[in-house]
XYZ file of C-alpha atoms in Angstrom:
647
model
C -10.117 -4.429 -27.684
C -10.623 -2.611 -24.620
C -8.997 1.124 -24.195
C -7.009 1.877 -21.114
C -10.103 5.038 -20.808
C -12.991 2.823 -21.904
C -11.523 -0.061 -18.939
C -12.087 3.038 -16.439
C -15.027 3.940 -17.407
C -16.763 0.761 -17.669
C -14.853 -0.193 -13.868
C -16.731 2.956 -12.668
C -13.128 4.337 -11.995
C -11.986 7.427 -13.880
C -12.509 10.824 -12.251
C -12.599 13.051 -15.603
C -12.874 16.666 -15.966
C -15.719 18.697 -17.067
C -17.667 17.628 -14.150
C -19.209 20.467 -13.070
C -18.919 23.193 -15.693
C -15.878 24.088 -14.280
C -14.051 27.386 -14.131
C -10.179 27.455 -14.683
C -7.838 26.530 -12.079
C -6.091 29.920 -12.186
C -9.576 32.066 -11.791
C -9.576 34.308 -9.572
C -11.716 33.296 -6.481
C -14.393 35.490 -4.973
C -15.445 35.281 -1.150
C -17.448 32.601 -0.118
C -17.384 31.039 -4.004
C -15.531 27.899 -2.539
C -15.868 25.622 0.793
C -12.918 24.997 2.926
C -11.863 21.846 3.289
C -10.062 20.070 5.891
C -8.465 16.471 5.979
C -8.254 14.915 9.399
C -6.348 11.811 8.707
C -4.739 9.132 10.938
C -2.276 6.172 10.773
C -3.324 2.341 11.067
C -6.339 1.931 12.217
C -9.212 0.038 10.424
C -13.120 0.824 11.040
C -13.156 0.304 14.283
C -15.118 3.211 15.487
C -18.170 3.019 17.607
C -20.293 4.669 14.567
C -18.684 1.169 12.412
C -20.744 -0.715 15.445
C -17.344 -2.046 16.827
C -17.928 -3.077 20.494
C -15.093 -1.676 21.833
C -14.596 1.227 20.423
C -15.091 4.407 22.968
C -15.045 7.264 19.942
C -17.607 9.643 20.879
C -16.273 12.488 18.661
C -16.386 10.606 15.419
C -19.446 8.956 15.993
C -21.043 12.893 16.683
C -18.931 13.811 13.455
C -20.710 10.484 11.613
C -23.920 11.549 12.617
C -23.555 15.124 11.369
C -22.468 13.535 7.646
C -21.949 10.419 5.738
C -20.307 7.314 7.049
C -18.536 4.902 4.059
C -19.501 1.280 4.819
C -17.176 0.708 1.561
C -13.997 2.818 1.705
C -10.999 0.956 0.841
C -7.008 2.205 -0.017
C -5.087 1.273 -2.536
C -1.892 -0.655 -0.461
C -1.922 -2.192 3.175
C 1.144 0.332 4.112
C 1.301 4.134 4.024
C 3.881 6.063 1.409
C 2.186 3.652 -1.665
C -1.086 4.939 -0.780
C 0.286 8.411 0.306
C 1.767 8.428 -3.674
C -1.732 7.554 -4.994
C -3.952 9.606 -2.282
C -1.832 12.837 -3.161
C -1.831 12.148 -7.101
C -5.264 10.370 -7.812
C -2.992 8.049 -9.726
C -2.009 4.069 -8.682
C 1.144 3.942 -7.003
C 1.556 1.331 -9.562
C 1.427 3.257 -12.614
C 3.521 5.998 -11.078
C 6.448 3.221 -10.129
C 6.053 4.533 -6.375
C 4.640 1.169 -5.542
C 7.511 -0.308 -3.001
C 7.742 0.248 0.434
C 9.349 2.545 0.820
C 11.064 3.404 -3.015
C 13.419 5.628 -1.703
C 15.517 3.033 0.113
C 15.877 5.342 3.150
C 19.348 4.494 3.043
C 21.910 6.498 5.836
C 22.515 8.706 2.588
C 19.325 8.239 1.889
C 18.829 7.011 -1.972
C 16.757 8.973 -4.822
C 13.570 8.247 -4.926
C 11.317 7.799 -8.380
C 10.650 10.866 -10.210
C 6.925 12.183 -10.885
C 6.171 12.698 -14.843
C 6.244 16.520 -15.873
C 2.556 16.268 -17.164
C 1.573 14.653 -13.530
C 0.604 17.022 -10.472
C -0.264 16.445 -6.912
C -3.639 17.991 -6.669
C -3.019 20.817 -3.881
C -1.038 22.320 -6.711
C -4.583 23.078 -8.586
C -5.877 23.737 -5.105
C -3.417 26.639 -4.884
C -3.667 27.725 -8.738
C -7.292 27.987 -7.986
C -6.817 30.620 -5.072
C -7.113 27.934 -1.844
C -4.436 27.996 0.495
C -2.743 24.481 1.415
C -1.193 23.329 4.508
C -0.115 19.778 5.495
C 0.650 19.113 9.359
C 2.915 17.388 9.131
C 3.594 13.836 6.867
C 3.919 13.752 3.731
C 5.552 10.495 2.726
C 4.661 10.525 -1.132
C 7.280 8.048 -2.084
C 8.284 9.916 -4.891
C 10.415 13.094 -5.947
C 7.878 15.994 -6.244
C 8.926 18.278 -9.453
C 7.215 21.213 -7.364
C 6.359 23.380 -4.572
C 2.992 21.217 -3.234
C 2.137 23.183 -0.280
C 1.876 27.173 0.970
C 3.071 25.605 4.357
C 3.949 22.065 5.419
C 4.840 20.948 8.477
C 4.375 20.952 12.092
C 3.119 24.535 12.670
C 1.276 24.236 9.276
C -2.623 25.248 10.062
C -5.369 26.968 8.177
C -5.022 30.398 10.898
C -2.032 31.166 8.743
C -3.501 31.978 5.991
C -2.267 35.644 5.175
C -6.216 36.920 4.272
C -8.511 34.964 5.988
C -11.308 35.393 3.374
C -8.974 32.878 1.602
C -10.589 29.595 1.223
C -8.133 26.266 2.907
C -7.619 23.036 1.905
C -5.503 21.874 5.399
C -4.365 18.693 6.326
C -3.636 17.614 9.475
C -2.712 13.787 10.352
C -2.456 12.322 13.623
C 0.552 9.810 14.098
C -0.503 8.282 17.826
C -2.140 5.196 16.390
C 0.673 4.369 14.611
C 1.809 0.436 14.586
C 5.173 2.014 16.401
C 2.243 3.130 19.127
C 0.965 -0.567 19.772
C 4.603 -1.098 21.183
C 4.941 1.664 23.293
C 6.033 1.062 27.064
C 2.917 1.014 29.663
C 4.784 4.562 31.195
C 4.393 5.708 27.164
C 0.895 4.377 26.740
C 0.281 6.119 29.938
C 1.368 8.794 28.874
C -0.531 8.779 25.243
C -3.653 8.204 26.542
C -3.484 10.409 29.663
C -7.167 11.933 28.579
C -9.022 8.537 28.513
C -11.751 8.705 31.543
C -11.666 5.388 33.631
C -14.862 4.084 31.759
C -12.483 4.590 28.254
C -10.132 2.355 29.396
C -9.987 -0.936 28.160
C -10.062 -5.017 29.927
C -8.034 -7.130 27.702
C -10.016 -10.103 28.955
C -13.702 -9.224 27.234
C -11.551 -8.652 23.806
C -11.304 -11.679 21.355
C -8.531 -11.278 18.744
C -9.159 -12.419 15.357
C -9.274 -15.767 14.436
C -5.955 -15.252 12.269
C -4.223 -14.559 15.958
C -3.743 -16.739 18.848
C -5.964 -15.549 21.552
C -3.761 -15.186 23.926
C -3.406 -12.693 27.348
C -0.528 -10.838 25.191
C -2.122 -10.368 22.038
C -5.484 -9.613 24.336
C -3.157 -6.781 25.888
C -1.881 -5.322 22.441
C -5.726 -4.836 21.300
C -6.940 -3.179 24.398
C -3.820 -0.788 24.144
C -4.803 -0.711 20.497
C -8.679 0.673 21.145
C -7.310 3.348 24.301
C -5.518 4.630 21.529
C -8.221 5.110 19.174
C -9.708 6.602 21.855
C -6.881 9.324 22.194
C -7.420 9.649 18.251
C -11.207 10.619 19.232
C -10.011 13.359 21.517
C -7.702 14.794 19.231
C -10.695 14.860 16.678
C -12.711 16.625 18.930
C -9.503 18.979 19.280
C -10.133 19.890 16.128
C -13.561 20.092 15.558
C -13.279 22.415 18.134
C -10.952 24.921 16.508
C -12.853 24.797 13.352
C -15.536 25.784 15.570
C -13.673 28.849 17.469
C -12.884 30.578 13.991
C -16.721 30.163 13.060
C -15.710 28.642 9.749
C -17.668 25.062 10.328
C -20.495 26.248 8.353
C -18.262 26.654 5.464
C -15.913 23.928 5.681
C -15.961 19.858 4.701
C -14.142 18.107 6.987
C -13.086 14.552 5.853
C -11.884 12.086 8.340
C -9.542 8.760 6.872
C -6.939 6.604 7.713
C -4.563 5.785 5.430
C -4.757 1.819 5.789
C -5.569 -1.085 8.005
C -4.276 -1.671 11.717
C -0.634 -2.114 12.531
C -0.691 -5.975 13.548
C 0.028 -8.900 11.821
C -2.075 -9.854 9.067
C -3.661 -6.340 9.049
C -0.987 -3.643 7.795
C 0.574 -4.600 4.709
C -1.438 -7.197 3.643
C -4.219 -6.475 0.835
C -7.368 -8.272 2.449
C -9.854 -6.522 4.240
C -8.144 -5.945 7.459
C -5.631 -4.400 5.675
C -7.102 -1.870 2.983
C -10.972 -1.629 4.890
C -10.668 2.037 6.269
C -13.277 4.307 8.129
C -14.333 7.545 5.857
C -16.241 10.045 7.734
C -17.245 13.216 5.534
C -19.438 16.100 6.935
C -20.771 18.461 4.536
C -22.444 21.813 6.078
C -25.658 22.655 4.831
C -24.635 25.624 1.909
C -22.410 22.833 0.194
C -24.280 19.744 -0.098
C -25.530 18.571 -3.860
C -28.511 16.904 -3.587
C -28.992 14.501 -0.778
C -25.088 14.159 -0.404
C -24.049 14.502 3.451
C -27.156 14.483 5.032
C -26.827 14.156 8.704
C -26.601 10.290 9.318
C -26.457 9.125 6.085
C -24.579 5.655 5.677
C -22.845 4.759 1.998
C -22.210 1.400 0.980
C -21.062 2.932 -2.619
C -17.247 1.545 -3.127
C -14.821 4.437 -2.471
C -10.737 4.193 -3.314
C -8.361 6.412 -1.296
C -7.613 6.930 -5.051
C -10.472 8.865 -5.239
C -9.537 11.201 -2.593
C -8.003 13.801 -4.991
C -10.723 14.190 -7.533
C -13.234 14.495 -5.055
C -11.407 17.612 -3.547
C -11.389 18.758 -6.655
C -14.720 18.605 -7.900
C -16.122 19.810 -4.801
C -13.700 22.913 -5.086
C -15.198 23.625 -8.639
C -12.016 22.743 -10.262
C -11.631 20.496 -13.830
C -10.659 16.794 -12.632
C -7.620 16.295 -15.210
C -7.964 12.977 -17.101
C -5.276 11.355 -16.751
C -6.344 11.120 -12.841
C -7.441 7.477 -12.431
C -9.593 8.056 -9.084
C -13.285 8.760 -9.687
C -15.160 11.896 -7.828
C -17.900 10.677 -5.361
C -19.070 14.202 -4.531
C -20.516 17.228 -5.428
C -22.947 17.039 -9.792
C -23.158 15.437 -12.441
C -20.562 12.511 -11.045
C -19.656 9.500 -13.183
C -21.028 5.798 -12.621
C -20.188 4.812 -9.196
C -17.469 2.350 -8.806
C -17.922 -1.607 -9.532
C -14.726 -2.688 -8.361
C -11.780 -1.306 -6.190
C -8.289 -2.639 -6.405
C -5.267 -2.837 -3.870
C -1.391 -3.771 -4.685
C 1.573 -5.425 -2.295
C 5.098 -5.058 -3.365
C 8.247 -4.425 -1.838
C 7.312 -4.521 1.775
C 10.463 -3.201 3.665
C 13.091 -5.446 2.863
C 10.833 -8.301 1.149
C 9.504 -8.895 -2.022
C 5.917 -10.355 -2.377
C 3.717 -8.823 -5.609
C 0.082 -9.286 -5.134
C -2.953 -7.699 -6.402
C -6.259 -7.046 -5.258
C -9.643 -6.817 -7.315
C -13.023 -6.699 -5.227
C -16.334 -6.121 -5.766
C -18.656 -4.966 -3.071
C -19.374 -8.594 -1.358
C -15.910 -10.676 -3.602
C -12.419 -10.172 -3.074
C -9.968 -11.622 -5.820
C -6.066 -11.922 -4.579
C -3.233 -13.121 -7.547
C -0.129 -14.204 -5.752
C 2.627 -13.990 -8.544
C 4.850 -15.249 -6.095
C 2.965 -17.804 -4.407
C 6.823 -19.946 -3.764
C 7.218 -17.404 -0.850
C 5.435 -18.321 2.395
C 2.860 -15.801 3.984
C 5.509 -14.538 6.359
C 8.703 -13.578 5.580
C 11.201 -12.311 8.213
C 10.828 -8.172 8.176
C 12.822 -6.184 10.490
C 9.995 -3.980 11.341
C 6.940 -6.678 11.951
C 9.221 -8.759 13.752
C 9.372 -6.281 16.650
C 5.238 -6.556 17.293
C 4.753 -8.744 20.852
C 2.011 -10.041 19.158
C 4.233 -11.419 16.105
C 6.510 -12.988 18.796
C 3.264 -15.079 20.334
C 3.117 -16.279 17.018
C 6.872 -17.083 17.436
C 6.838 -18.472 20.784
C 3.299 -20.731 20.148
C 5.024 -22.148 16.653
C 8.195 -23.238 18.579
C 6.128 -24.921 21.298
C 3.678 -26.615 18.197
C 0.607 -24.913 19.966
C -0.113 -22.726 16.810
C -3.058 -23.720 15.533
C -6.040 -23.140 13.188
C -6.518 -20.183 10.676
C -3.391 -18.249 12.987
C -1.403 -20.886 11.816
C -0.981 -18.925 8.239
C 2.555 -17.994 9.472
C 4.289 -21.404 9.248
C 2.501 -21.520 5.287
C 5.637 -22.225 3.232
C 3.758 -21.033 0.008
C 0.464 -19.504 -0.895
C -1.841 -20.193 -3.588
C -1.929 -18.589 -6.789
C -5.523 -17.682 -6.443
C -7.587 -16.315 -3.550
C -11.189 -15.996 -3.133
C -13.252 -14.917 -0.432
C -16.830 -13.726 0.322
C -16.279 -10.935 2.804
C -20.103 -11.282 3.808
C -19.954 -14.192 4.788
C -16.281 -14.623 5.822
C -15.403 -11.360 6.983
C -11.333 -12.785 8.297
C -10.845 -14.006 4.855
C -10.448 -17.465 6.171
C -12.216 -19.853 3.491
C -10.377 -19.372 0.247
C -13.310 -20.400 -2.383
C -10.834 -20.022 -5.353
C -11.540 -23.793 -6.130
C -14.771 -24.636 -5.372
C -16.814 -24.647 -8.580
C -19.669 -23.323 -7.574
C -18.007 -20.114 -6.924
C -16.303 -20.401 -10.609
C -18.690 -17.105 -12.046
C -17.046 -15.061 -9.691
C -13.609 -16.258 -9.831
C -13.536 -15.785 -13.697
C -15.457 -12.529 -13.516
C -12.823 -11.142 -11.177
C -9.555 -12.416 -12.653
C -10.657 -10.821 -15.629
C -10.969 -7.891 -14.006
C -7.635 -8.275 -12.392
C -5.970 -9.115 -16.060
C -7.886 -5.163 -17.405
C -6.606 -3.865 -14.400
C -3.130 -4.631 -14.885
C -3.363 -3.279 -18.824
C -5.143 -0.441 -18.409
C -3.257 1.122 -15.230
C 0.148 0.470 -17.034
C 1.225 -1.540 -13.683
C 4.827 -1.586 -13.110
C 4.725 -4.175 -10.426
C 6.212 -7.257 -12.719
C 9.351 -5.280 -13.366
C 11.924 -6.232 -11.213
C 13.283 -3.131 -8.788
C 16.406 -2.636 -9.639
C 15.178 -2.841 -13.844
C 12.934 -0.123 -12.948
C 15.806 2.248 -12.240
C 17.918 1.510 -15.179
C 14.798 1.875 -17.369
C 13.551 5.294 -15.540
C 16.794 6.688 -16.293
C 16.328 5.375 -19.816
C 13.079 6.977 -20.386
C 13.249 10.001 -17.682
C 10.713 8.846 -15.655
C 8.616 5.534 -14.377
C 5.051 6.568 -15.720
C 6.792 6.837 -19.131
C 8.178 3.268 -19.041
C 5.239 1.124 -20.275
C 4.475 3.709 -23.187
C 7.998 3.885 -24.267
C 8.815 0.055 -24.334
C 5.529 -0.343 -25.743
C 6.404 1.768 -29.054
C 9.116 -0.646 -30.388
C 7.445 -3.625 -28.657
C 3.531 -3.126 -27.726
C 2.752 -7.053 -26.839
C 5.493 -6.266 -23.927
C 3.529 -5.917 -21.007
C 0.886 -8.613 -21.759
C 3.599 -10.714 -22.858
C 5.541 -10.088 -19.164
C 2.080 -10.419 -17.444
C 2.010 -14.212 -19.353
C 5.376 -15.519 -18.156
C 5.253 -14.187 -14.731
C 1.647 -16.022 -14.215
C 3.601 -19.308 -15.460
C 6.467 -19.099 -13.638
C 4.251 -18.519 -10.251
C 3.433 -22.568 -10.220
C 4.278 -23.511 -14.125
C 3.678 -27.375 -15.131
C 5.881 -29.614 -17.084
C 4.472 -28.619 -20.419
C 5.805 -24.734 -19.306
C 9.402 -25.362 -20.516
C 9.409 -24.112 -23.855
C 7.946 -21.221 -23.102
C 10.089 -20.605 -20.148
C 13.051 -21.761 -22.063
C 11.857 -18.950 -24.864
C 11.621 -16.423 -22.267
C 15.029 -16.424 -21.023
C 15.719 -15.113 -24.731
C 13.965 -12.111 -24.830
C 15.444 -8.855 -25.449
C 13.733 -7.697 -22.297
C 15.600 -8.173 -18.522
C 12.042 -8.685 -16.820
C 10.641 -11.600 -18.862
C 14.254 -12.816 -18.615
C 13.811 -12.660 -15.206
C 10.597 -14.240 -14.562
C 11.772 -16.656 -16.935
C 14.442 -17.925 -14.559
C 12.012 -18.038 -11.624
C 9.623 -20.666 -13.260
C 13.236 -22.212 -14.254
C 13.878 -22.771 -10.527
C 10.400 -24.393 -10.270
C 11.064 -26.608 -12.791
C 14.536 -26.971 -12.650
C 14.937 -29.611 -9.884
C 15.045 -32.854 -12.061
C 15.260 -31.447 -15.215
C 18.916 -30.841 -17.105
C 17.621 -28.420 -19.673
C 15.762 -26.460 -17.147
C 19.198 -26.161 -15.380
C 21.291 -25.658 -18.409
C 19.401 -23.013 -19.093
C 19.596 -21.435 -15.356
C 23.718 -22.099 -16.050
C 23.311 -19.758 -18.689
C 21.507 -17.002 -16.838
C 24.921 -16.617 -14.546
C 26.366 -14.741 -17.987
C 23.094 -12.875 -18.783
C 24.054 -9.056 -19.565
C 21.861 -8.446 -16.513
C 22.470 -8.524 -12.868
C 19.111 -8.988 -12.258
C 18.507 -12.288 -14.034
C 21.804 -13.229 -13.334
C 21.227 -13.323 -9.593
C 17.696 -14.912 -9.880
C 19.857 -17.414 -11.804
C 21.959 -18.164 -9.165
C 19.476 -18.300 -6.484
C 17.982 -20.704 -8.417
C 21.025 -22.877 -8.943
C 22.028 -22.774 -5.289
C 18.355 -23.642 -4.162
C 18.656 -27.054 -6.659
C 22.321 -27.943 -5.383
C 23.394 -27.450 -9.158
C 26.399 -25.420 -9.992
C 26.722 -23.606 -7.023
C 30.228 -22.606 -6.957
C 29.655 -20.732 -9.926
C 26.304 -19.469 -8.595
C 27.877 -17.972 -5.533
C 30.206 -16.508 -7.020
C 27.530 -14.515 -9.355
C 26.118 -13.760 -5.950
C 28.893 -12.472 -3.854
C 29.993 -10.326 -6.912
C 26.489 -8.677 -6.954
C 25.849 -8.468 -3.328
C 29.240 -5.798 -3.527
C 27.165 -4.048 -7.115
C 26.883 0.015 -7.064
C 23.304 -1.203 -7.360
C 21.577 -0.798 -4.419
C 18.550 -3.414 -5.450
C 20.456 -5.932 -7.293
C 22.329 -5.753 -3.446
C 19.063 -6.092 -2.168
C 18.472 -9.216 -4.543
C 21.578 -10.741 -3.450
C 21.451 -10.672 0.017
C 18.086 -12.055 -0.220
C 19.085 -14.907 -2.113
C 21.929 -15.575 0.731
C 19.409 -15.494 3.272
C 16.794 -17.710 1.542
C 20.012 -20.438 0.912
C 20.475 -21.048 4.237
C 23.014 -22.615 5.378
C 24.776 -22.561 1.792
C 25.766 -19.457 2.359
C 27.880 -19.591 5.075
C 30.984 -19.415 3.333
C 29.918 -15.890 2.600
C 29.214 -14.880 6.377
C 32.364 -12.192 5.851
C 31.009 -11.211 2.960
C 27.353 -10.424 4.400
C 28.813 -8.898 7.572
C 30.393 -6.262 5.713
C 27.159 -5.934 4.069
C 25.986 -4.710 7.563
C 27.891 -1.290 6.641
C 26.061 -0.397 3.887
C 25.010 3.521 3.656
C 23.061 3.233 0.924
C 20.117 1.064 1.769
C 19.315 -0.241 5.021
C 17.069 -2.640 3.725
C 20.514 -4.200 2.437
C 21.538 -4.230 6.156
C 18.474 -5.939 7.660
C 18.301 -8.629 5.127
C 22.396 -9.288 5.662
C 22.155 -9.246 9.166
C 18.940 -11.425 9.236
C 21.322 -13.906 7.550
C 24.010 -13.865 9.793
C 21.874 -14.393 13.147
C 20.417 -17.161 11.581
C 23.822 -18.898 10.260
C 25.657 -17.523 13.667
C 22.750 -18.173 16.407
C 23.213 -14.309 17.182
C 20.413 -11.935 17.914
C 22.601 -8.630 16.496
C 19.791 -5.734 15.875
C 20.164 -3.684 12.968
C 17.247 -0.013 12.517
């Protein structure tokens, strides 16, 4: 049987300590003992840099920076959005094992609910940094999705710089991320754009007519428009780079300094952010090593990388190259710096709880074959999110599927389901258009990296087959979400693989599923309950037993399966004044996600639910959770005609 530690060692994954012959993290540090490092990180933007050989880019700051260091061909994060990632970049853990995997897991309700807590025995890694003698700023986002237990930072926020530092023999780890190439930036007005990218020179600019979207989105003037905003912006980015570079410079400490440049996931338009394929986890990595501070042939001038790199791996790596013991139960592997471990064979990438939507996928990919599981493959590709929906380039898609003009691989938007499996070769389809899941002579690889997937899941204790809203009760039950697994586990240790069986069933099951399905909706435990009603609802149209057994879920003891229940019994015309009732009660619970549950089974119903139109208008108050709100009010417009806006 494999261990969770032998799975990361043999994946190439585990950053473990005793890397270097480390001193302790509370040594005193001597002048000069240490580099400074600085983090220049951006939002939403894939590798689309001139030093990347993009076209269009106009980047001539980080293309000089690339050609003073070491360019990743191979640097991927660990979610399409940012606060996941943020959770695992700041940790070196999964935002999966740490239960900080939805978008965002705070709610950011009006009175804002709690986020997840961290585990005593975890730490974000500036805390060693600062044991160790280095003084940490962050200027200015922070975003970890989670409740840190302590002080992270000397100084954090927008006057947060290295210059503060009260001796300045005192070795920095600063952080500085820009926000201007944010999706939010994409939508700006042309006096904003304008505005943003005042600096660009008239040869920077960009002509909308010599750029061809990708073939996932209609080529159209519009979306033409949105990408040449998109580049003058990266080109802003560059200047603020070379900003800087150019302070680093001033105080004479670029000899002694690595400077990383990242962004923290793919570009903010549709089928880019928040999706797991390439366009949405395929990030530019830029480090720059001076001279004093390089191991070996690491960061010579010009060097390009194809090795694999997580965003995971972010934290060990400062680490190591700051001389300080990795801890073990970090699950992201140092690439810098002695004595490293095996590099990487495989990175991995999660979607959950996007917004106000539910979709849990998972990633596995090797350097040239990317896996994708869809556990939910009954939702289409594009569900209605508050946020997206406000792209012009998601409203082509709009207006060309009203007039039936959307066509071709952008047609992926009017997909109704997805498959369970995904398989692409990114060399030779770098869009992710041809899924080779089942062609046969692609079969090796398919296997090869569904196993992988299947380890993956076991080994990283992932949390992301436990319903929301059963993730709180059982945090409070066992104090925090990393402890979850490991404390269900002691009374019941074939739990998770057990979960990890009837979810994969109830995904597409067949015929000869029932039993097992019908089992499942016995177990002591809410989530295979739960996913036992989903494959229920599959299986359920036709089939009395299948919907006895749904009739029974309205009583379960928990809201959760009672409302998946009832979603189920409404979507089969079976029982349904029962079922709504289960679902009006619970879109009114004190629990903000079995809220969230309900009002997303109201919207999916349609036009069932417009006796409960009062009932989801009132919804629209809700200080809690606004993801409550935007799902409610979705439902209304649609059942009304009404275009009411909601944040």
């Amino acid at each position: 049987m494999t261990t969770r530690r032998d799975f990361f060692r043999w994946a190439g994954l585990a950053g473990l300590s005793g890397l270097w012959g480390s001193r302790s993290a509370g040594e005193q540090v001597e002048k000069m003992q240490r580099p400074n490092i600085l983090w220049l990180s951006c939002e939403d933007i894939g590798p689309c840099l001139g030093c990347y050989n993009d076209p269009h880019a106009h980047t001539p700051a980080l293309d000089r920076l690339a050609a003073e260091g070491v360019r990743y061909a191979n640097a991927f994060t660990t979610a399409g959005v940012c606060a996941p990632n943020r959770s695992s970049i700041i940790t070196g853990l999964y935002s999966f094992t740490l239960g900080s995997h939805h978008m965002r897991s705070g709610g950011e309700g009006v009175r804002r609910s709690s986020k997840p807590k961290l585990a005593p025995e975890l730490r974000c890694f500036p805390e060693y940094l600062r044991e160790a003698g280095y003084y940490c700023t962050n200027n200015a986002k922070e975003d970890y999705n989670f409740e840190p237990l302590r002080p992270i930072w000397d100084e954090s926020g927008s006057q947060a710089h290295w210059r503060n530092r009260p001796n300045p023999d005192q070795p920095f780890f600063a952080v500085f991320n820009y926000t201007g190439t944010h999706e939010g930036s994409i939508r700006l007005s042309p006096q904003d754009h304008a505005q943003r990218t005042r600096r660009l020179t008239p040869d920077q600019r960009q002509a909308p007519d010599t750029i061809k979207p990708p073939p996932f989105q209609p080529d159209t003037p519009e979306v033409r428009k949105k990408w040449a905003d998109f580049y003058e912006l990266v080109t802003a980015l560059d200047y603020w780079v070379a900003d800087m570079l150019k302070q680093l410079e001033e105080d004479g400490l670029a000899r002694n300094t690595v400077v990383f440049f990242w962004s923290d996931h793919g570009t903010g338009l549709p089928r880019y952010k928040r999706w797991i394929y390439d366009s949405g986890t395929h990030i530019p990595l830029i480090v720059r090593i001076p001279e004093p501070w390089r191991v070996a042939d690491q960061g010579a001038p010009g060097t390009v990388d194809d090795q694999l790199i997580s965003s995971v791996d972010f934290a060990p790596t400062v680490l190591h190259l700051a001389d300080i013991d990795v801890p073990d139960i970090m699950q992201g592997r140092a690439f810098l710096g002695n004595d490293l471990r095996p590099r990487r064979s495989y990175v991995f990438a999660a979607r959950d709880r996007m917004d106000e939507r539910y979709d849990i996928i998972r990633m596995a990919r090797d350097k040239r074959y990317q896996y994708i599981r869809n556990y939910e493959p009954f939702k289409p590709y594009d569900q209605y999110m508050n946020t997206a929906e406000q792209s012009s380039v998601k409203q082509e898609f709009r207006r060309l599927a009203e007039a039936g003009k959307l066509t071709g691989p952008a047609a992926w938007v009017l997909a109704t389901s997805k498959p369970i499996e995904e398989l692409y070769d990114t060399q030779a389809d770098p869009h992710a258009i041809n899924n080779l899941a089942a062609d046969p002579a692609y079969s090796e690889h398919l296997e090869r990296l569904r196993t992988v997937h299947d380890e993956m899941m076991a080994a990283s204790r992932d949390l992301g087959l436990i319903p929301e809203s059963e993730l709180v009760e059982l945090e409070e039950r066992y104090g925090n979400r990393y402890a979850i697994l490991p404390g269900i586990a002691r009374d019941a240790p074939h739990f998770a693989p057990e979960l990890q069986r009837i979810a994969k069933m109830a995904g597409r099951p067949a015929a000869n599923d029932l039993d097992a399905l019908l089992e499942a909706m016995k177990s002591e435990h809410t989530s295979i309950r739960y996913w036992g009603a989903l494959g229920l609802h599959t299986l359920g149209r036709g089939d009395e037993v299948a919907q006895d057994a749904l009739v029974d879920g309205l009583k379960d003891p928990s809201p959760t399966v009672r409302v998946a229940s009832a979603h189920a019994l409404c979507m089969l015309d079976h029982k349904t004044e029962a079922a709504m009732g289960v679902l009006r009660n619970e879109l009114q619970s004190p629990r903000e996600w079995v809220r969230l549950q309900a009002a997303l089974a109201f919207d999916a119903i349609g036009e069932k639910a417009r006796p409960a139109i009062s009932l989801l208008q009132e919804a629209l108050k809700d200080t809690d959770n606004k993801y409550v709100v935007r799902v409610a009010n979705h439902a209304v417009n649609v059942l009304l005609g009404t275009d009411n806006e909601v944040r």
